[in-house]
Amino acid sequence: MPGERPPHLRWSMLGLVALGGAIGTAVRALLAEAFPAHDGISWTILAINVVGAFCLGLLLEALAHRGPDVGRRRTFRLVVGTGVLGGFTTYSTLADDTAQLLDAGHWTAGGGYALLTVVLGLLAVGAGVLLAGAVRPKRAVRPKRAVRSKGGAQ
């Protein structure tokens, strides 16, 4: 609609993103507490970031195949993609964990942890995109119209 405010300037959308973010952050915090870091490496955070990347790739590709980013699709993308998955995944914890490992002199572990997270995240988002593309809704196929020749025979 002409004159309509963009989603990032609407309080209702901001509230939905914040709600989704609170949910994602709470789930991440519960998982991180249930499965603490081992020898300074948080395998739980690595798994959370990789699973989140996969889910985001799957979500965005699936929504893209269903039509333009408007209405319910946009709301769903903002709540689940930006909100829930944005709160669930965490670059800041990855950076902090890596910095702590490096600061403690564990250069191989710190560098490996950061690199592994990024590489697995890229592979996961690619897998999510591929999966969504493979299971996208099929468009209705129109039957071909019969073509009549001028001679009357078909």
Short mmCIF file of N, CA and C in Angstrom, two decimals:
data_model
loop_
_atom_site.label_atom_id
_atom_site.label_comp_id
_atom_site.label_asym_id
_atom_site.label_seq_id
_atom_site.Cartn_x
_atom_site.Cartn_y
_atom_site.Cartn_z
N MET A 1 0.84 -1.19 0.00
CA MET A 1 0.00 0.00 0.00
C MET A 1 0.88 1.24 0.00
N PRO A 2 0.53 2.24 -0.79
CA PRO A 2 1.29 3.48 -0.76
C PRO A 2 1.12 4.15 0.60
N GLY A 3 2.20 4.71 1.10
CA GLY A 3 2.15 5.41 2.38
C GLY A 3 2.24 4.51 3.59
N GLU A 4 2.25 3.18 3.39
CA GLU A 4 2.33 2.25 4.50
C GLU A 4 3.74 2.28 5.08
N ARG A 5 3.83 2.28 6.40
CA ARG A 5 5.13 2.30 7.05
C ARG A 5 5.84 0.97 6.86
N PRO A 6 7.16 0.99 6.65
CA PRO A 6 7.90 -0.28 6.53
C PRO A 6 7.82 -1.06 7.84
N PRO A 7 7.98 -2.39 7.76
CA PRO A 7 7.81 -3.23 8.95
C PRO A 7 8.69 -2.81 10.12
N HIS A 8 9.91 -2.38 9.86
CA HIS A 8 10.81 -2.04 10.96
C HIS A 8 10.42 -0.75 11.68
N LEU A 9 9.44 -0.04 11.16
CA LEU A 9 8.95 1.18 11.80
C LEU A 9 7.57 1.00 12.44
N ARG A 10 7.05 -0.24 12.43
CA ARG A 10 5.75 -0.52 13.03
C ARG A 10 5.93 -1.18 14.38
N TRP A 11 5.31 -0.59 15.40
CA TRP A 11 5.44 -1.12 16.76
C TRP A 11 4.93 -2.54 16.86
N SER A 12 3.89 -2.88 16.12
CA SER A 12 3.35 -4.24 16.21
C SER A 12 4.37 -5.26 15.71
N MET A 13 5.05 -4.94 14.63
CA MET A 13 6.07 -5.85 14.10
C MET A 13 7.27 -5.94 15.04
N LEU A 14 7.68 -4.82 15.57
CA LEU A 14 8.80 -4.82 16.53
C LEU A 14 8.46 -5.66 17.75
N GLY A 15 7.23 -5.56 18.22
CA GLY A 15 6.80 -6.36 19.36
C GLY A 15 6.82 -7.85 19.05
N LEU A 16 6.39 -8.22 17.84
CA LEU A 16 6.40 -9.64 17.45
C LEU A 16 7.82 -10.17 17.35
N VAL A 17 8.72 -9.36 16.79
CA VAL A 17 10.12 -9.78 16.69
C VAL A 17 10.71 -9.92 18.09
N ALA A 18 10.41 -8.99 18.97
CA ALA A 18 10.91 -9.06 20.36
C ALA A 18 10.38 -10.30 21.07
N LEU A 19 9.11 -10.61 20.87
CA LEU A 19 8.54 -11.81 21.48
C LEU A 19 9.23 -13.06 20.95
N GLY A 20 9.40 -13.13 19.65
CA GLY A 20 10.11 -14.27 19.05
C GLY A 20 11.53 -14.36 19.56
N GLY A 21 12.20 -13.22 19.67
CA GLY A 21 13.57 -13.20 20.18
C GLY A 21 13.66 -13.68 21.61
N ALA A 22 12.69 -13.31 22.41
CA ALA A 22 12.67 -13.76 23.81
C ALA A 22 12.51 -15.28 23.88
N ILE A 23 11.68 -15.82 23.03
CA ILE A 23 11.47 -17.28 23.00
C ILE A 23 12.76 -17.98 22.58
N GLY A 24 13.36 -17.53 21.47
CA GLY A 24 14.60 -18.14 20.99
C GLY A 24 15.73 -18.04 22.00
N THR A 25 15.86 -16.89 22.64
CA THR A 25 16.91 -16.70 23.63
C THR A 25 16.69 -17.60 24.85
N ALA A 26 15.45 -17.74 25.28
CA ALA A 26 15.15 -18.60 26.43
C ALA A 26 15.49 -20.06 26.12
N VAL A 27 15.14 -20.51 24.93
CA VAL A 27 15.45 -21.90 24.55
C VAL A 27 16.96 -22.10 24.52
N ARG A 28 17.70 -21.15 23.93
CA ARG A 28 19.16 -21.25 23.89
C ARG A 28 19.74 -21.28 25.30
N ALA A 29 19.27 -20.40 26.17
CA ALA A 29 19.80 -20.34 27.54
C ALA A 29 19.54 -21.65 28.28
N LEU A 30 18.36 -22.22 28.11
CA LEU A 30 18.04 -23.49 28.76
C LEU A 30 18.94 -24.62 28.27
N LEU A 31 19.15 -24.67 26.96
CA LEU A 31 20.02 -25.70 26.40
C LEU A 31 21.47 -25.52 26.85
N ALA A 32 21.95 -24.28 26.85
CA ALA A 32 23.33 -24.01 27.27
C ALA A 32 23.53 -24.36 28.74
N GLU A 33 22.51 -24.14 29.55
CA GLU A 33 22.61 -24.47 30.97
C GLU A 33 22.55 -25.99 31.18
N ALA A 34 21.72 -26.65 30.40
CA ALA A 34 21.58 -28.11 30.54
C ALA A 34 22.82 -28.85 30.04
N PHE A 35 23.50 -28.28 29.06
CA PHE A 35 24.69 -28.91 28.47
C PHE A 35 25.84 -27.90 28.46
N PRO A 36 26.52 -27.75 29.60
CA PRO A 36 27.56 -26.72 29.71
C PRO A 36 28.79 -27.04 28.86
N ALA A 37 29.65 -26.02 28.72
CA ALA A 37 30.89 -26.15 27.95
C ALA A 37 31.77 -27.22 28.56
N HIS A 38 32.56 -27.85 27.72
CA HIS A 38 33.49 -28.89 28.15
C HIS A 38 34.89 -28.46 27.73
N ASP A 39 35.79 -28.30 28.68
CA ASP A 39 37.15 -27.84 28.42
C ASP A 39 37.18 -26.51 27.68
N GLY A 40 36.24 -25.63 28.01
CA GLY A 40 36.21 -24.30 27.41
C GLY A 40 35.53 -24.23 26.06
N ILE A 41 35.07 -25.37 25.55
CA ILE A 41 34.40 -25.39 24.24
C ILE A 41 32.94 -25.72 24.46
N SER A 42 32.07 -24.83 23.99
CA SER A 42 30.64 -25.05 24.14
C SER A 42 30.09 -25.71 22.88
N TRP A 43 30.06 -27.03 22.93
CA TRP A 43 29.53 -27.78 21.79
C TRP A 43 28.04 -27.50 21.62
N THR A 44 27.38 -27.16 22.70
CA THR A 44 25.95 -26.84 22.64
C THR A 44 25.74 -25.57 21.80
N ILE A 45 26.54 -24.54 22.04
CA ILE A 45 26.41 -23.30 21.27
C ILE A 45 26.74 -23.56 19.81
N LEU A 46 27.76 -24.38 19.55
CA LEU A 46 28.09 -24.72 18.17
C LEU A 46 26.88 -25.39 17.51
N ALA A 47 26.28 -26.37 18.19
CA ALA A 47 25.12 -27.07 17.64
C ALA A 47 23.94 -26.13 17.45
N ILE A 48 23.72 -25.24 18.41
CA ILE A 48 22.63 -24.26 18.30
C ILE A 48 22.82 -23.39 17.07
N ASN A 49 24.02 -22.89 16.86
CA ASN A 49 24.28 -22.03 15.71
C ASN A 49 24.13 -22.76 14.39
N VAL A 50 24.55 -24.02 14.34
CA VAL A 50 24.43 -24.80 13.10
C VAL A 50 22.95 -25.15 12.84
N VAL A 51 22.24 -25.59 13.86
CA VAL A 51 20.81 -25.90 13.70
C VAL A 51 20.03 -24.63 13.32
N GLY A 52 20.36 -23.52 13.95
CA GLY A 52 19.70 -22.26 13.62
C GLY A 52 19.96 -21.83 12.18
N ALA A 53 21.19 -22.02 11.71
CA ALA A 53 21.52 -21.68 10.32
C ALA A 53 20.72 -22.55 9.35
N PHE A 54 20.63 -23.85 9.66
CA PHE A 54 19.85 -24.76 8.82
C PHE A 54 18.38 -24.31 8.78
N CYS A 55 17.82 -24.05 9.95
CA CYS A 55 16.40 -23.64 10.03
C CYS A 55 16.15 -22.34 9.30
N LEU A 56 17.08 -21.40 9.40
CA LEU A 56 16.90 -20.12 8.72
C LEU A 56 16.96 -20.30 7.20
N GLY A 57 17.91 -21.09 6.72
CA GLY A 57 17.96 -21.36 5.28
C GLY A 57 16.70 -22.03 4.79
N LEU A 58 16.22 -23.01 5.54
CA LEU A 58 14.99 -23.72 5.20
C LEU A 58 13.79 -22.78 5.19
N LEU A 59 13.67 -21.98 6.23
CA LEU A 59 12.54 -21.06 6.36
C LEU A 59 12.51 -20.04 5.23
N LEU A 60 13.62 -19.36 5.01
CA LEU A 60 13.64 -18.28 4.02
C LEU A 60 13.42 -18.81 2.61
N GLU A 61 14.00 -19.96 2.30
CA GLU A 61 13.80 -20.53 0.97
C GLU A 61 12.36 -21.01 0.80
N ALA A 62 11.81 -21.64 1.82
CA ALA A 62 10.42 -22.12 1.75
C ALA A 62 9.46 -20.95 1.57
N LEU A 63 9.68 -19.87 2.30
CA LEU A 63 8.81 -18.70 2.16
C LEU A 63 8.97 -18.05 0.79
N ALA A 64 10.17 -18.02 0.27
CA ALA A 64 10.41 -17.42 -1.04
C ALA A 64 9.67 -18.17 -2.14
N HIS A 65 9.53 -19.48 -1.99
CA HIS A 65 8.82 -20.28 -2.99
C HIS A 65 7.30 -20.13 -2.89
N ARG A 66 6.83 -19.56 -1.81
CA ARG A 66 5.39 -19.44 -1.61
C ARG A 66 4.83 -18.08 -2.01
N GLY A 67 5.70 -17.17 -2.42
CA GLY A 67 5.20 -15.88 -2.88
C GLY A 67 5.97 -14.72 -2.29
N PRO A 68 5.50 -13.52 -2.59
CA PRO A 68 6.21 -12.31 -2.15
C PRO A 68 6.19 -12.16 -0.62
N ASP A 69 7.14 -11.40 -0.13
CA ASP A 69 7.32 -11.18 1.31
C ASP A 69 6.34 -10.11 1.79
N VAL A 70 5.07 -10.50 1.87
CA VAL A 70 4.01 -9.59 2.32
C VAL A 70 3.04 -10.36 3.20
N GLY A 71 2.26 -9.62 3.95
CA GLY A 71 1.19 -10.22 4.75
C GLY A 71 1.68 -11.23 5.77
N ARG A 72 1.00 -12.37 5.80
CA ARG A 72 1.33 -13.41 6.78
C ARG A 72 2.73 -13.98 6.59
N ARG A 73 3.20 -14.08 5.33
CA ARG A 73 4.55 -14.59 5.09
C ARG A 73 5.58 -13.66 5.72
N ARG A 74 5.40 -12.36 5.57
CA ARG A 74 6.34 -11.40 6.17
C ARG A 74 6.29 -11.49 7.69
N THR A 75 5.08 -11.54 8.24
CA THR A 75 4.94 -11.63 9.69
C THR A 75 5.61 -12.89 10.22
N PHE A 76 5.38 -14.02 9.55
CA PHE A 76 5.98 -15.28 9.96
C PHE A 76 7.50 -15.21 9.88
N ARG A 77 8.02 -14.62 8.79
CA ARG A 77 9.47 -14.47 8.62
C ARG A 77 10.06 -13.63 9.74
N LEU A 78 9.40 -12.54 10.07
CA LEU A 78 9.91 -11.66 11.12
C LEU A 78 9.86 -12.32 12.49
N VAL A 79 8.76 -12.98 12.81
CA VAL A 79 8.62 -13.61 14.12
C VAL A 79 9.58 -14.80 14.26
N VAL A 80 9.55 -15.70 13.29
CA VAL A 80 10.34 -16.93 13.40
C VAL A 80 11.79 -16.71 12.96
N GLY A 81 11.99 -16.11 11.80
CA GLY A 81 13.35 -15.93 11.28
C GLY A 81 14.15 -14.91 12.06
N THR A 82 13.66 -13.69 12.11
CA THR A 82 14.39 -12.63 12.81
C THR A 82 14.28 -12.79 14.31
N GLY A 83 13.10 -13.09 14.81
CA GLY A 83 12.88 -13.18 16.25
C GLY A 83 13.40 -14.46 16.87
N VAL A 84 12.70 -15.57 16.64
CA VAL A 84 13.04 -16.83 17.31
C VAL A 84 14.45 -17.29 16.93
N LEU A 85 14.73 -17.40 15.63
CA LEU A 85 16.04 -17.90 15.23
C LEU A 85 17.15 -16.90 15.50
N GLY A 86 16.84 -15.61 15.44
CA GLY A 86 17.82 -14.60 15.79
C GLY A 86 18.20 -14.65 17.26
N GLY A 87 17.22 -14.93 18.11
CA GLY A 87 17.49 -15.07 19.54
C GLY A 87 18.12 -16.41 19.89
N PHE A 88 17.76 -17.43 19.14
CA PHE A 88 18.27 -18.78 19.38
C PHE A 88 19.76 -18.87 19.06
N THR A 89 20.14 -18.37 17.89
CA THR A 89 21.55 -18.41 17.50
C THR A 89 22.28 -17.27 18.19
N THR A 90 23.60 -17.39 18.27
CA THR A 90 24.34 -16.37 19.00
C THR A 90 25.76 -16.23 18.48
N TYR A 91 26.00 -15.15 17.79
CA TYR A 91 27.36 -14.85 17.37
C TYR A 91 28.17 -14.34 18.55
N SER A 92 27.54 -13.60 19.44
CA SER A 92 28.28 -13.01 20.55
C SER A 92 28.85 -14.08 21.48
N THR A 93 28.11 -15.14 21.74
CA THR A 93 28.64 -16.21 22.59
C THR A 93 29.77 -16.95 21.87
N LEU A 94 29.61 -17.17 20.59
CA LEU A 94 30.69 -17.77 19.80
C LEU A 94 31.95 -16.92 19.90
N ALA A 95 31.81 -15.62 19.71
CA ALA A 95 32.97 -14.72 19.77
C ALA A 95 33.59 -14.71 21.17
N ASP A 96 32.75 -14.69 22.20
CA ASP A 96 33.25 -14.67 23.56
C ASP A 96 33.97 -15.98 23.91
N ASP A 97 33.36 -17.11 23.55
CA ASP A 97 33.99 -18.41 23.80
C ASP A 97 35.33 -18.52 23.09
N THR A 98 35.36 -18.06 21.84
CA THR A 98 36.60 -18.09 21.06
C THR A 98 37.65 -17.19 21.71
N ALA A 99 37.26 -16.00 22.11
CA ALA A 99 38.20 -15.06 22.73
C ALA A 99 38.75 -15.64 24.04
N GLN A 100 37.91 -16.30 24.82
CA GLN A 100 38.38 -16.90 26.07
C GLN A 100 39.39 -18.02 25.82
N LEU A 101 39.12 -18.83 24.80
CA LEU A 101 40.06 -19.89 24.45
C LEU A 101 41.39 -19.30 23.99
N LEU A 102 41.33 -18.29 23.14
CA LEU A 102 42.56 -17.66 22.65
C LEU A 102 43.31 -16.99 23.80
N ASP A 103 42.58 -16.31 24.68
CA ASP A 103 43.19 -15.63 25.82
C ASP A 103 43.89 -16.62 26.76
N ALA A 104 43.35 -17.83 26.85
CA ALA A 104 43.94 -18.86 27.70
C ALA A 104 45.09 -19.58 27.00
N GLY A 105 45.41 -19.14 25.78
CA GLY A 105 46.52 -19.74 25.04
C GLY A 105 46.15 -20.97 24.24
N HIS A 106 44.88 -21.27 24.16
CA HIS A 106 44.41 -22.43 23.39
C HIS A 106 44.09 -21.99 21.95
N TRP A 107 45.14 -21.63 21.22
CA TRP A 107 44.98 -21.07 19.88
C TRP A 107 44.35 -22.06 18.90
N THR A 108 44.79 -23.29 18.95
CA THR A 108 44.25 -24.30 18.02
C THR A 108 42.78 -24.55 18.32
N ALA A 109 42.44 -24.71 19.59
CA ALA A 109 41.05 -24.96 19.97
C ALA A 109 40.18 -23.75 19.64
N GLY A 110 40.66 -22.55 19.97
CA GLY A 110 39.88 -21.34 19.70
C GLY A 110 39.65 -21.11 18.22
N GLY A 111 40.73 -21.19 17.46
CA GLY A 111 40.60 -21.00 16.00
C GLY A 111 39.78 -22.09 15.35
N GLY A 112 40.01 -23.33 15.80
CA GLY A 112 39.25 -24.46 15.24
C GLY A 112 37.77 -24.36 15.55
N TYR A 113 37.46 -23.95 16.78
CA TYR A 113 36.06 -23.80 17.20
C TYR A 113 35.34 -22.75 16.34
N ALA A 114 35.98 -21.61 16.17
CA ALA A 114 35.38 -20.54 15.38
C ALA A 114 35.23 -20.96 13.92
N LEU A 115 36.28 -21.53 13.35
CA LEU A 115 36.24 -21.95 11.95
C LEU A 115 35.21 -23.06 11.74
N LEU A 116 35.19 -24.03 12.64
CA LEU A 116 34.23 -25.13 12.53
C LEU A 116 32.79 -24.60 12.58
N THR A 117 32.53 -23.67 13.47
CA THR A 117 31.19 -23.10 13.59
C THR A 117 30.77 -22.41 12.29
N VAL A 118 31.67 -21.61 11.74
CA VAL A 118 31.34 -20.87 10.51
C VAL A 118 31.16 -21.82 9.33
N VAL A 119 32.06 -22.77 9.16
CA VAL A 119 31.96 -23.71 8.03
C VAL A 119 30.71 -24.57 8.15
N LEU A 120 30.47 -25.12 9.33
CA LEU A 120 29.26 -25.94 9.51
C LEU A 120 28.00 -25.11 9.34
N GLY A 121 28.04 -23.86 9.79
CA GLY A 121 26.88 -22.97 9.61
C GLY A 121 26.59 -22.72 8.14
N LEU A 122 27.63 -22.47 7.35
CA LEU A 122 27.44 -22.27 5.91
C LEU A 122 26.89 -23.52 5.24
N LEU A 123 27.44 -24.66 5.60
CA LEU A 123 26.93 -25.92 5.04
C LEU A 123 25.48 -26.16 5.46
N ALA A 124 25.16 -25.83 6.70
CA ALA A 124 23.80 -26.04 7.22
C ALA A 124 22.79 -25.15 6.51
N VAL A 125 23.13 -23.88 6.32
CA VAL A 125 22.19 -22.99 5.63
C VAL A 125 22.00 -23.45 4.19
N GLY A 126 23.09 -23.90 3.55
CA GLY A 126 22.97 -24.44 2.19
C GLY A 126 22.08 -25.67 2.15
N ALA A 127 22.23 -26.55 3.13
CA ALA A 127 21.39 -27.75 3.20
C ALA A 127 19.93 -27.38 3.41
N GLY A 128 19.68 -26.37 4.24
CA GLY A 128 18.31 -25.92 4.46
C GLY A 128 17.68 -25.36 3.19
N VAL A 129 18.45 -24.58 2.46
CA VAL A 129 17.97 -24.01 1.19
C VAL A 129 17.69 -25.13 0.19
N LEU A 130 18.60 -26.10 0.09
CA LEU A 130 18.40 -27.22 -0.84
C LEU A 130 17.18 -28.05 -0.47
N LEU A 131 17.01 -28.32 0.82
CA LEU A 131 15.85 -29.10 1.25
C LEU A 131 14.54 -28.37 0.95
N ALA A 132 14.51 -27.09 1.24
CA ALA A 132 13.29 -26.32 0.96
C ALA A 132 13.00 -26.28 -0.54
N GLY A 133 14.05 -26.18 -1.34
CA GLY A 133 13.86 -26.19 -2.79
C GLY A 133 13.37 -27.53 -3.30
N ALA A 134 13.81 -28.61 -2.66
CA ALA A 134 13.41 -29.95 -3.08
C ALA A 134 11.96 -30.27 -2.72
N VAL A 135 11.46 -29.67 -1.64
CA VAL A 135 10.10 -29.99 -1.20
C VAL A 135 9.14 -28.83 -1.42
N ARG A 136 9.54 -27.87 -2.24
CA ARG A 136 8.67 -26.71 -2.47
C ARG A 136 7.36 -27.15 -3.10
N PRO A 137 6.32 -26.35 -2.87
CA PRO A 137 5.01 -26.71 -3.43
C PRO A 137 5.08 -26.69 -4.96
N LYS A 138 4.48 -27.68 -5.54
CA LYS A 138 4.45 -27.77 -7.00
C LYS A 138 3.34 -26.88 -7.53
N ARG A 139 3.65 -26.16 -8.56
CA ARG A 139 2.63 -25.32 -9.20
C ARG A 139 1.71 -26.21 -10.03
N ALA A 140 0.46 -25.80 -10.08
CA ALA A 140 -0.51 -26.56 -10.86
C ALA A 140 -0.09 -26.53 -12.33
N VAL A 141 -0.10 -27.70 -12.96
CA VAL A 141 0.27 -27.80 -14.36
C VAL A 141 -1.00 -27.71 -15.18
N ARG A 142 -1.00 -26.75 -16.09
CA ARG A 142 -2.17 -26.60 -16.96
C ARG A 142 -2.09 -27.60 -18.11
N PRO A 143 -3.20 -28.26 -18.40
CA PRO A 143 -3.18 -29.16 -19.55
C PRO A 143 -3.02 -28.36 -20.84
N LYS A 144 -2.29 -28.94 -21.79
CA LYS A 144 -2.10 -28.25 -23.07
C LYS A 144 -3.40 -28.27 -23.85
N ARG A 145 -3.65 -27.15 -24.50
CA ARG A 145 -4.86 -27.06 -25.32
C ARG A 145 -4.62 -27.79 -26.62
N ALA A 146 -5.64 -28.46 -27.06
CA ALA A 146 -5.54 -29.17 -28.33
C ALA A 146 -5.43 -28.15 -29.45
N VAL A 147 -4.54 -28.39 -30.37
CA VAL A 147 -4.35 -27.49 -31.51
C VAL A 147 -5.03 -28.12 -32.70
N ARG A 148 -5.93 -27.39 -33.29
CA ARG A 148 -6.66 -27.92 -34.46
C ARG A 148 -5.96 -27.45 -35.72
N SER A 149 -5.80 -28.36 -36.62
CA SER A 149 -5.21 -27.98 -37.92
C SER A 149 -6.32 -27.43 -38.80
N LYS A 150 -5.93 -26.73 -39.83
CA LYS A 150 -6.90 -26.13 -40.74
C LYS A 150 -7.70 -27.17 -41.50
N GLY A 151 -7.14 -28.34 -41.63
CA GLY A 151 -7.82 -29.37 -42.40
C GLY A 151 -8.88 -30.10 -41.58
N GLY A 152 -9.04 -29.78 -40.30
CA GLY A 152 -10.07 -30.39 -39.49
C GLY A 152 -9.60 -31.64 -38.77
N ALA A 153 -8.48 -32.24 -39.20
CA ALA A 153 -7.98 -33.44 -38.53
C ALA A 153 -7.10 -33.02 -37.36
N GLN A 154 -7.14 -33.83 -36.34
CA GLN A 154 -6.30 -33.53 -35.17
C GLN A 154 -5.25 -34.58 -35.01
#
